[in-house]
Short mmCIF file of C-alpha atoms and ligand atoms in Angstrom, two decimals:
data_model
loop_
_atom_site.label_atom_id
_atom_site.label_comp_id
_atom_site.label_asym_id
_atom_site.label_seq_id
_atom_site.Cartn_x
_atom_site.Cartn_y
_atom_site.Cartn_z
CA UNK A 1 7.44 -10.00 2.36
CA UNK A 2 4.14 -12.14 3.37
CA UNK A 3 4.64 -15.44 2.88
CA UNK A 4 1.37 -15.86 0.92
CA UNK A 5 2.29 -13.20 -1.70
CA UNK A 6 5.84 -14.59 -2.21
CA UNK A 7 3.88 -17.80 -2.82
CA UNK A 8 1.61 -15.93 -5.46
CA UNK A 9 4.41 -14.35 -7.06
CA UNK A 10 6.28 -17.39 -7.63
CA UNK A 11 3.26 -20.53 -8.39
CA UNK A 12 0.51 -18.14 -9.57
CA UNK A 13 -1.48 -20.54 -7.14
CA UNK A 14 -3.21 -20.16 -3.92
CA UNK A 15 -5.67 -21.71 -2.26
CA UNK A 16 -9.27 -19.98 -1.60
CA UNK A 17 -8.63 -20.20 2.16
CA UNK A 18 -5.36 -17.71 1.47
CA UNK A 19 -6.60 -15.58 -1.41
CA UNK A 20 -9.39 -15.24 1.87
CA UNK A 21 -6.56 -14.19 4.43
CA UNK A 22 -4.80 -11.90 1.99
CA UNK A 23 -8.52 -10.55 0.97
CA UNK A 24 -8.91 -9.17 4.61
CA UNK A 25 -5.86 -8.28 5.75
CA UNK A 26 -5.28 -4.50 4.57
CA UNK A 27 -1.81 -4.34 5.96
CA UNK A 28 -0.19 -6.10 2.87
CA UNK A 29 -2.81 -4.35 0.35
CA UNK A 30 0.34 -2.06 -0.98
CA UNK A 31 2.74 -5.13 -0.91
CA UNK A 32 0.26 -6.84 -2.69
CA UNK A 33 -0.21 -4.24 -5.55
CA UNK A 34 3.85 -3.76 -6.17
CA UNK A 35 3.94 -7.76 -6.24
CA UNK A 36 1.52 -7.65 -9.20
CA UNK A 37 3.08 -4.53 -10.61
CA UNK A 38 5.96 -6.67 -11.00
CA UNK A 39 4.68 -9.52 -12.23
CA UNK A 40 2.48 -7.72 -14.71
CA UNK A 41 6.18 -6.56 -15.82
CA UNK A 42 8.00 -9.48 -16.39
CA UNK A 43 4.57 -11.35 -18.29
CA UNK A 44 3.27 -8.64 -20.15
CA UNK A 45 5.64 -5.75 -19.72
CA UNK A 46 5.59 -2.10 -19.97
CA UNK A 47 3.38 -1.12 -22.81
CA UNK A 48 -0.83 -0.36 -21.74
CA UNK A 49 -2.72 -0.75 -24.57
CA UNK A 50 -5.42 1.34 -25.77
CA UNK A 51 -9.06 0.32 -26.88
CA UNK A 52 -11.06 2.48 -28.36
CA UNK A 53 -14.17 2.23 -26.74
CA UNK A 54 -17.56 3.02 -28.75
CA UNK A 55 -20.88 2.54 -26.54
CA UNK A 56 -23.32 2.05 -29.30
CA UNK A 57 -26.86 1.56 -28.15
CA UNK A 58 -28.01 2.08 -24.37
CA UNK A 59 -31.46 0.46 -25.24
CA UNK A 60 -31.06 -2.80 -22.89
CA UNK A 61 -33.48 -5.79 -22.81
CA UNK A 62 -32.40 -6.40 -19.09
CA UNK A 63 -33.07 -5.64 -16.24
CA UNK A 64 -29.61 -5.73 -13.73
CA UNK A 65 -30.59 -4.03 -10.26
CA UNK A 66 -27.33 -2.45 -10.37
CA UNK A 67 -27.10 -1.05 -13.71
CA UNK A 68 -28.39 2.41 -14.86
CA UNK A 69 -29.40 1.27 -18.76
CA UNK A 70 -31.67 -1.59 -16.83
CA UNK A 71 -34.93 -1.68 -18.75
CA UNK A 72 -37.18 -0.21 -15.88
CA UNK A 73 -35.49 2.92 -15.26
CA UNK A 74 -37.36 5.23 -17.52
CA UNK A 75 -35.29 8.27 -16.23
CA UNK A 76 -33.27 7.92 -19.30
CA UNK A 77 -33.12 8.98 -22.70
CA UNK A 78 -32.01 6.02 -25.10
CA UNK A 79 -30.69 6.23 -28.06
CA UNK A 80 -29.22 3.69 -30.77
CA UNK A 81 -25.82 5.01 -33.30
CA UNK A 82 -26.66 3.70 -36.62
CA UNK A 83 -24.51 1.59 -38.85
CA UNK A 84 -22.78 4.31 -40.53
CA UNK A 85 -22.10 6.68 -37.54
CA UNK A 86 -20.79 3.79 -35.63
CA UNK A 87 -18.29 2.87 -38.30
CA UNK A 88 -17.30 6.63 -38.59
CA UNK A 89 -16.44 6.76 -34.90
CA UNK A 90 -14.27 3.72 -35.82
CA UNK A 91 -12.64 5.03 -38.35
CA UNK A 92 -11.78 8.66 -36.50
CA UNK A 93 -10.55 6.19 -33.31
CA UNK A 94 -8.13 4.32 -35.75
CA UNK A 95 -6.89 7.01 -38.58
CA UNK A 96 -6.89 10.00 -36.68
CA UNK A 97 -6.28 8.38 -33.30
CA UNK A 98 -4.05 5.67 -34.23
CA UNK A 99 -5.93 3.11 -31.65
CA UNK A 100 -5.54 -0.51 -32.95
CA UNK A 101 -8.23 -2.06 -30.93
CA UNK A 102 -11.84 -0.81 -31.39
CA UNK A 103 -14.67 -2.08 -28.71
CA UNK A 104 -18.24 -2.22 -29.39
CA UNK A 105 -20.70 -2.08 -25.77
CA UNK A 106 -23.93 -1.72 -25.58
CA UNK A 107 -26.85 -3.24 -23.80
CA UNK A 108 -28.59 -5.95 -25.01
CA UNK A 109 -30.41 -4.27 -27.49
CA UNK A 110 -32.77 -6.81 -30.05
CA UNK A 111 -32.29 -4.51 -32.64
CA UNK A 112 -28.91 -5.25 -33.68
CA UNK A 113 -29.51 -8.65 -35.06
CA UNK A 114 -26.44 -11.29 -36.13
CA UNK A 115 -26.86 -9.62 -39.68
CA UNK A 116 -26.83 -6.15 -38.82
CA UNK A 117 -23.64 -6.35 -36.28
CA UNK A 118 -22.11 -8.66 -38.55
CA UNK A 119 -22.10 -5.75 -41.39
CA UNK A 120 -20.77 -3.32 -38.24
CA UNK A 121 -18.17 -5.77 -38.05
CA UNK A 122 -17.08 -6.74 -41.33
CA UNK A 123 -17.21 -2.63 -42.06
CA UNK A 124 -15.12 -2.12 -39.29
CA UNK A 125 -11.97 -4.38 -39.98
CA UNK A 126 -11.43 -3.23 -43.45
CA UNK A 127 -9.56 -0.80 -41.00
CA UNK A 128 -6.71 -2.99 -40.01
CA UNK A 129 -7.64 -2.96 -35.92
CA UNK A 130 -8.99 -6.12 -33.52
CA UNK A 131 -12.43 -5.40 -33.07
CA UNK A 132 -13.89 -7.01 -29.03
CA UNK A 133 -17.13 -6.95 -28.69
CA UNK A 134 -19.00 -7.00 -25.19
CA UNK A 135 -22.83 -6.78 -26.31
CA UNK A 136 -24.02 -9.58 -23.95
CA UNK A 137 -25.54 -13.01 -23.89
CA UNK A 138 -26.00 -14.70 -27.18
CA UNK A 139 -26.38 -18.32 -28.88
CA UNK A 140 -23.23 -19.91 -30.08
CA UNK A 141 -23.73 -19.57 -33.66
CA UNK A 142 -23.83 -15.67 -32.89
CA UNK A 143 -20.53 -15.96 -31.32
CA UNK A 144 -19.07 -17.64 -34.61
CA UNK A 145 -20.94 -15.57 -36.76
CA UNK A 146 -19.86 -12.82 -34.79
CA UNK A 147 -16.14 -14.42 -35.25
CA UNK A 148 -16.44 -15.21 -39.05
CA UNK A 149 -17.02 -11.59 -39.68
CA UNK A 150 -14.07 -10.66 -37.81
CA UNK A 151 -14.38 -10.08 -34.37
CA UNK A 152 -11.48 -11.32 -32.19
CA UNK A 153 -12.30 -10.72 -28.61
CA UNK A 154 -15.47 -10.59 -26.24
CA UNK A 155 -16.28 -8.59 -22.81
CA UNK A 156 -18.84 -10.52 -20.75
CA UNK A 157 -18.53 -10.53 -16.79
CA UNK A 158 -20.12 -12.93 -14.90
CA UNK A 159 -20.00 -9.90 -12.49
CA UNK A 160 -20.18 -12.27 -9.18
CA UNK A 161 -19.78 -16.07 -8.88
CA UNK A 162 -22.02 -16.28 -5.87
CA UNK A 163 -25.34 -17.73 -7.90
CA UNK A 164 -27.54 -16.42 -5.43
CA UNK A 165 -27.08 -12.92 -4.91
CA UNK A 166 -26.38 -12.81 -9.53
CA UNK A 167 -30.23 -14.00 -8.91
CA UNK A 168 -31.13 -11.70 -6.64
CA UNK A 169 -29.54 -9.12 -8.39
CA UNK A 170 -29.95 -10.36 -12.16
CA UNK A 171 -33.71 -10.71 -12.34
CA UNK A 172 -35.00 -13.28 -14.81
CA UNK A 173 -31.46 -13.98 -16.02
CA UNK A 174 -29.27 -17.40 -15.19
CA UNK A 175 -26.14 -17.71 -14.00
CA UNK A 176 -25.00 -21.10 -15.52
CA UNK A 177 -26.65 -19.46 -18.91
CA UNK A 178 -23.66 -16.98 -18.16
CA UNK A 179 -21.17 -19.49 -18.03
CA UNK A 180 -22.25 -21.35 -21.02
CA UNK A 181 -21.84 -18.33 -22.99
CA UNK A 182 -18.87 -17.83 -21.88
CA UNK A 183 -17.83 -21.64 -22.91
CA UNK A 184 -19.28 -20.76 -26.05
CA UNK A 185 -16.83 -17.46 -26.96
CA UNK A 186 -14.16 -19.94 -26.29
CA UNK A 187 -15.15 -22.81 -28.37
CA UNK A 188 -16.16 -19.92 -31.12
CA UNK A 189 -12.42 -18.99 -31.08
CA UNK A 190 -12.59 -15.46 -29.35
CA UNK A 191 -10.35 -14.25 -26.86
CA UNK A 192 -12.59 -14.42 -23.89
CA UNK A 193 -12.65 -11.61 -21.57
CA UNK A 194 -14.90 -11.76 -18.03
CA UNK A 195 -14.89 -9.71 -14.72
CA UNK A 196 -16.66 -9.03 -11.42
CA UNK A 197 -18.36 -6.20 -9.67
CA UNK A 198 -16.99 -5.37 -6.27
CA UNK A 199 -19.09 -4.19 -3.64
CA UNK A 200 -22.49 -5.31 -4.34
CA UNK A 201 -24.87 -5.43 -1.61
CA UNK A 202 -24.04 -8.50 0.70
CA UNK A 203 -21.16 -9.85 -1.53
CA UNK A 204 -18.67 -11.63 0.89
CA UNK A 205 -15.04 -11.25 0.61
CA UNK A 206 -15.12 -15.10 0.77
CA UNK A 207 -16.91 -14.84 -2.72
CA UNK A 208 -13.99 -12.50 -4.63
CA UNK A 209 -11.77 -15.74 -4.19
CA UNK A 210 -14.38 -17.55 -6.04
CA UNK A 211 -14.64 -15.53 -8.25
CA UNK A 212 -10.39 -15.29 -8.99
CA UNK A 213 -10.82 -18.61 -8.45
CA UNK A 214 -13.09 -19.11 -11.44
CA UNK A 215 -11.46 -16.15 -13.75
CA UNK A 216 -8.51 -19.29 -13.40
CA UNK A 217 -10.82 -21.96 -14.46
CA UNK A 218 -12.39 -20.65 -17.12
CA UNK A 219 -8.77 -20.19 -18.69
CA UNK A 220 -10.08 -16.04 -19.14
CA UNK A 221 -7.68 -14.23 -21.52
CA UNK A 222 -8.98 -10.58 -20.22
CA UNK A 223 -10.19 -9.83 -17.07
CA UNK A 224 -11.96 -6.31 -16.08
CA UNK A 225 -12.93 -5.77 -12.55
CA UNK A 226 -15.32 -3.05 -11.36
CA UNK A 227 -15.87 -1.14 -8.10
CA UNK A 228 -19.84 -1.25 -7.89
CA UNK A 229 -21.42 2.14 -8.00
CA UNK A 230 -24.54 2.79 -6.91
CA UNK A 231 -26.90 4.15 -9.48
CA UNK A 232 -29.64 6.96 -8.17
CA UNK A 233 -32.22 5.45 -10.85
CA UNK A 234 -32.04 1.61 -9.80
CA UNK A 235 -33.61 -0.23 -6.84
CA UNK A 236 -29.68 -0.56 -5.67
CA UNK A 237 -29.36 3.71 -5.18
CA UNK A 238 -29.37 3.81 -1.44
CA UNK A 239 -26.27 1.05 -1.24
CA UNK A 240 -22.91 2.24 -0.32
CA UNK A 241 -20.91 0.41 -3.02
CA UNK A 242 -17.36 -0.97 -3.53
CA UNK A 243 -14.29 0.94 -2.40
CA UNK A 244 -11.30 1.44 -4.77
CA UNK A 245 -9.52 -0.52 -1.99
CA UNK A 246 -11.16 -3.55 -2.02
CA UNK A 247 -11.17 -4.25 -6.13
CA UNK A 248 -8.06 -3.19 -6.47
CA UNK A 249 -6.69 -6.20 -4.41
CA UNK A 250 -9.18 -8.66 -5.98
CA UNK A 251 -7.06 -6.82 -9.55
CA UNK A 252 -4.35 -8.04 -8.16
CA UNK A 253 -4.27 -10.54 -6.78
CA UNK A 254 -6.45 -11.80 -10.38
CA UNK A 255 -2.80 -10.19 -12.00
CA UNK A 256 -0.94 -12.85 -9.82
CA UNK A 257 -2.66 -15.89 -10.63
CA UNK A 258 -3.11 -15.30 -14.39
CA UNK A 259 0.48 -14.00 -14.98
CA UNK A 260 -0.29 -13.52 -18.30
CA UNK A 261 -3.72 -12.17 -19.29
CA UNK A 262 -4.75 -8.44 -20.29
CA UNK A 263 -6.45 -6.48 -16.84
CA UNK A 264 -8.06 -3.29 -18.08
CA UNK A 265 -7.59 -0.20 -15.31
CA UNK A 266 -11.53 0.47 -15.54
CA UNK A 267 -13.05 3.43 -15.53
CA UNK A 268 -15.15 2.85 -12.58
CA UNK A 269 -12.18 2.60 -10.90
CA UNK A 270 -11.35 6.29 -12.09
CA UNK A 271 -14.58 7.35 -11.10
CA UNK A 272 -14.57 6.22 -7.95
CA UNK A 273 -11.37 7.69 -6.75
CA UNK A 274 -9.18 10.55 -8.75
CA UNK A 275 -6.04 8.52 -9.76
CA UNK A 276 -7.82 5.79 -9.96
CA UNK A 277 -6.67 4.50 -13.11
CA UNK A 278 -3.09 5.21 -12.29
CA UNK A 279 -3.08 3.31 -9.58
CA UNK A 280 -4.97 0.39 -10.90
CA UNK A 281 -2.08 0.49 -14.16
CA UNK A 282 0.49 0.30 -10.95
CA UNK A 283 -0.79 -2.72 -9.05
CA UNK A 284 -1.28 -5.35 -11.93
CA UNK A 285 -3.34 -3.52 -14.65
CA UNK A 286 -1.76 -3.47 -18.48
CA UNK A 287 -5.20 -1.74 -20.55
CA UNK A 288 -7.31 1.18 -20.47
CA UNK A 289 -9.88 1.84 -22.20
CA UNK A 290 -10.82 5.51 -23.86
CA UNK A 291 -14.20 6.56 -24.49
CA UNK A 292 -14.09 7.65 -28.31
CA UNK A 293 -18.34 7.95 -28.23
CA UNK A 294 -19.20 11.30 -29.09
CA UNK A 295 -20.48 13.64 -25.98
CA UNK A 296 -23.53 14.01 -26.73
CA UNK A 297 -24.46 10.12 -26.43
CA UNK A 298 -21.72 9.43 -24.00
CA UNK A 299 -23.70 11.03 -21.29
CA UNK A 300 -26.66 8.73 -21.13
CA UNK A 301 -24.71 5.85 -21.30
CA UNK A 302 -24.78 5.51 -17.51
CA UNK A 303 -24.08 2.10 -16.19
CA UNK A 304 -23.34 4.45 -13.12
CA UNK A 305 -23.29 8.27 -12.12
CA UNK A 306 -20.04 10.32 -12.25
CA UNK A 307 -19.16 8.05 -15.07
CA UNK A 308 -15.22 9.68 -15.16
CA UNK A 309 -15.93 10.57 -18.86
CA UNK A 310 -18.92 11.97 -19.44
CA UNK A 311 -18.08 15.34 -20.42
CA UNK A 312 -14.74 14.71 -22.53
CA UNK A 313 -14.28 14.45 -26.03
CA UNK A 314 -12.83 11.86 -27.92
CA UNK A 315 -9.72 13.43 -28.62
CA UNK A 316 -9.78 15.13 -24.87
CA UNK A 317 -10.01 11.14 -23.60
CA UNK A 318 -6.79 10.32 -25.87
CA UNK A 319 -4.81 13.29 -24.63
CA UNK A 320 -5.74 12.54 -21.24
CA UNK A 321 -4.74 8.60 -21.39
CA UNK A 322 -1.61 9.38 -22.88
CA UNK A 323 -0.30 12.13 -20.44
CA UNK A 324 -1.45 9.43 -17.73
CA UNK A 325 0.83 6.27 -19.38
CA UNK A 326 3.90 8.76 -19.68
CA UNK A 327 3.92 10.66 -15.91
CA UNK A 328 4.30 7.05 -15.17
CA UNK A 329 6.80 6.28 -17.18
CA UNK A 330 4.99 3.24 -19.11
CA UNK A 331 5.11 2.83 -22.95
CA UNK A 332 1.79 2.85 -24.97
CA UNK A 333 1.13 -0.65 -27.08
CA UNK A 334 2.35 -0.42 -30.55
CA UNK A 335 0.81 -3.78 -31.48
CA UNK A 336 -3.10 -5.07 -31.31
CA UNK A 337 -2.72 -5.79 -27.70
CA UNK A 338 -4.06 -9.77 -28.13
CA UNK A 339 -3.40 -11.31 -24.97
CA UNK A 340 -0.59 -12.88 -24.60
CA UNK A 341 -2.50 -15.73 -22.82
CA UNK A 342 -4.58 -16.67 -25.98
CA UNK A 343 -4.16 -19.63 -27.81
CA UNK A 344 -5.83 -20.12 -31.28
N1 LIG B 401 -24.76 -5.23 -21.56
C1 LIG B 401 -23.45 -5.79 -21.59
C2 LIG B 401 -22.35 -4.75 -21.68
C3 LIG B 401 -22.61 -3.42 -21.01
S1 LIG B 401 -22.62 -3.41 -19.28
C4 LIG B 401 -23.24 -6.71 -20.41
O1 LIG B 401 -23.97 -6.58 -19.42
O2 LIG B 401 -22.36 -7.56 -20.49
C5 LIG B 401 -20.89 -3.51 -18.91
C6 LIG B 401 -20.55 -3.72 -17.46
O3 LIG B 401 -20.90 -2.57 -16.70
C7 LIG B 401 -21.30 -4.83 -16.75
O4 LIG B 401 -20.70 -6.08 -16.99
C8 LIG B 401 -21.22 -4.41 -15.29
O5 LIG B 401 -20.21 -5.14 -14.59
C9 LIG B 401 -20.82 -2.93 -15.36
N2 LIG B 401 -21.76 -2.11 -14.54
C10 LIG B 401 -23.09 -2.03 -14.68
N3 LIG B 401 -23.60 -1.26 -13.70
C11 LIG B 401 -22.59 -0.85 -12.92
C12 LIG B 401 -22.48 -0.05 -11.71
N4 LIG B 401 -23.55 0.48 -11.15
N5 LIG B 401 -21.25 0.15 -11.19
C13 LIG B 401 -20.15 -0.37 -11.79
N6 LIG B 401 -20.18 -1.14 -12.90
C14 LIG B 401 -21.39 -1.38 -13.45
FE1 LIG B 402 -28.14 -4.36 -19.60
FE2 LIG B 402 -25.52 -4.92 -19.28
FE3 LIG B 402 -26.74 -3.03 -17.78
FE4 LIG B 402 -27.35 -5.59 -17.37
S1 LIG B 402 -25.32 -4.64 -17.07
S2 LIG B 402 -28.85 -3.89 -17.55
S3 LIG B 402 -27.22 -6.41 -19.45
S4 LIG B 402 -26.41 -2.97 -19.98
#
C-alpha cells in the first residue's frame, strides 16, 4: 500500500504537500477509497443514517454564480411551504417513515424570520427526531435561538477555501463572514456541519487540501462534499464541472483525517454518475440524505439540473435508499445519527 495512505490510515494527519501528491495521483484513487471504507468502519461503523430532507423555500436572497435558486435567474418558479405543510412533511418523514433526523434547506429566504423558524422548530421536535438545519448565514443570537428551540445540527459549506475565487464566485458575500458563522454554530452548541464544491471553474487541486485542511481546523462534526454541476440558468452554464472522481478522493481522504465525523454520500454525487451514492457510502461516506419534499416543489428546487430526485416521491426516495444500504450489505442507523465527533 502507498506509503502516504498507510500514514493517513494510521495518524489521521498529513501534510498539504501529500494530501497534494495523493490529490493527483489517480493510480491509488481505489486504494484510497477502501482505506477510508475501512476506517469509516472501525470509527463509525456499519449503520448509514438517514435524514429526512425537506427543502422548504427556494426564494434565495443570494446570488452564488453556481447555484440555480441564485436571485437573478428568473427562469424559475419559487415557491415558499408554509408552517403547517412543512411540519406535516415532518411528521409523514418520522411516523410513517420512521426517519429520526429531519433537515430543513432552503435559500436564504428573509421571510422566515428567528420567530417564525423558531415555531417550525419547536413544532417539529415534539416529534422525538434531531432536527439540522442548513438555511444559511445568520447572526449568533439566531444560531442560539435557533438552538434554544431545539435544533441540534447545522449544514453550511464554506464551499471552497480559496478566498478569491468564493469572491469571484460569491458576489457581494464574504468569506471570513462564512467562517465566523461557522465559529458561531459552534459556540451556539450545534453540531457543525461544512463542505466544499468540487470542480468549480479554476479551483486548483492544491486548494481541496486546504480545504481538508480546514474541515480539520474548524473541528467540523459533518462534512458534505459536492461535485459542482453546472447550472443552464447561471453565468457558470457553459463550465464543465467536477467529476465524481475527483470529490470522491477529496471524501476520502476528508474520511481519513476526521476518523470520526458523519460524511453524507450527496446527491450530487448520484446525479453525476449512476451509483454514485453507492460508491461514495463505499469509500468513506456513513449518511444519505432522502428527499421527503413533495414532487411537485421538489422540482424547482434546483441547486443544479438532473437533480437525481426530482421526479420521486417521498416514499419512492425511502424505498430506493433502503434497497441501496442492503445490496451492500450495510445496516440502516437505529439511533439519531449525532456524530460521534461532537462534544457538548
Ligand atoms: N442556501 C443554503 C442552503 C442551500 S444550498 C446555503 O447556501 O448554505 C446547499 C448547497 O448546494 C450549497 O452549499 C452548495 O454547495 C450546493 N450547490 C449549489 N449549487 C450547486 C451546483 N451547481 N452543483 C452542486 N452543488 C451545488
Ligand atoms: Fe442561495 Fe445557497 Fe444557492 Fe447560494 S448556494 S444562491 S445561498 S441557495
Amino acid at each position: 500500500m502507498s506509503r502516504l495512505i498507510q500514514k493517513a490510515i494510521s495518524e489521521h494527519n498529513l501534510t498539504r504537500s501529500e494530501l497534494i501528491e495523493l490529490l493527483y495521483d489517480d493510480s491509488c484513487a481505489e486504494e484510497l477509497f477502501s482505506a477510508a471504507d475501512e476506517v469509516r468502519r472501525q470509527y463509525v461503523g456499519d449503520e448509514i443514517h438517514l435524514r429526512a430532507l425537506i427543502e422548504f423555500s427556494n426564494i434565495c436572497r443570494n446570488n452564488c454564480c453556481y447555484c440555480g435558486l441564485r436571485r437573478d435567474n428568473k427562469n424559475i418558479e419559487r415557491y415558499r411551504i408554509d408552517e403547517s405543510a412543512i411540519f406535516k412533511l415532518a411528521e409523514h418523514a418520522a411516523k410513517n417513515m420512521g426517519l429520526k433526523t429531519i433537515v430543513l434547506q432552503s435559500g436564504e429566504d428573509m421571510f422566515f424570520t428567528t420567530e417564525i423558524l423558531c415555531n417550525i422548530i419547536r413544532q417539529i421536535k415534539t416529534l422525538d427526531v434531531a432536527l439540522t438545519l442548513s438555511v444559511g448565514e445568520k447572526s449568533l443570537e439566531e444560531y442560539q435561538a435557533y438552538r434554544q428551540a431545539g435544533a441540534n445540527r447545522f449544514l453550511l459549506r464554506i464551499e471552497t477555501t480559496d478566498k478569491d475565487l468564493y469572491l469571484r464566485h460569491d458576489p457581494g458575500m464574504s468569506w471570513e463572514q462564512r467562517v465566523q458563522c461557522l465559529r458561531d454554530l459552534r459556540t451556539a452548541g450545534l453540531e457543525v456541519g461544512s463542505g466544499c464544491l468540487v470542480g468549480l471553474p479554476e479551483q486548483k487541486v492544491e486548494s481541496y487540501a486546504d480545504d481538508i485542511l480546514f474541515f480539520k481546523k474548524i473541528d467540523a462534526d459533518m462534512i458534505g462534499i459536492g461535485p459542482f454541476i453546472p447550472h443552464p440558468d447561471t453565468p457558470l452554464k457553459n463550465a464543465s464541472g467536477g467529476t465524481l472522481n475527483m470529490a470522491l478522493k477529496v471524501m476520502a481522504l476528508t474520511r481519513l483525517l476526521l476518523p470520526d465525523i458523519n460524511i453524507p454520500a450527496t446527491t450530487a454525487m448520484e446525479s453525476l454518475a449512476p451509483n454514485g451514492q453507492r460508491k461514495a457510502l463505499q469509500s468513506g461516506a456513513n449518511v444519505i440524505m432522502p428527499n421527503v419534499t413533495l414532487t411537485t416543489y421538489r422540482k424547482h428546487y434546483e441547486l443544479y439540473p438532473g437533480k437525481s430526485t426530482t421526479g420521486y416521491t417521498p416514499d419512492d426516495s425511502l424505498r430506493k435508499v433502503k434497497e441501496l444500504i442492503t445490496s451492500i450489505g450495510r445496516k440502516i442507523g437505529q439511533g439519531y445519527g449525532a456524530s460521534k465527533h461532537f462534544k457538548r
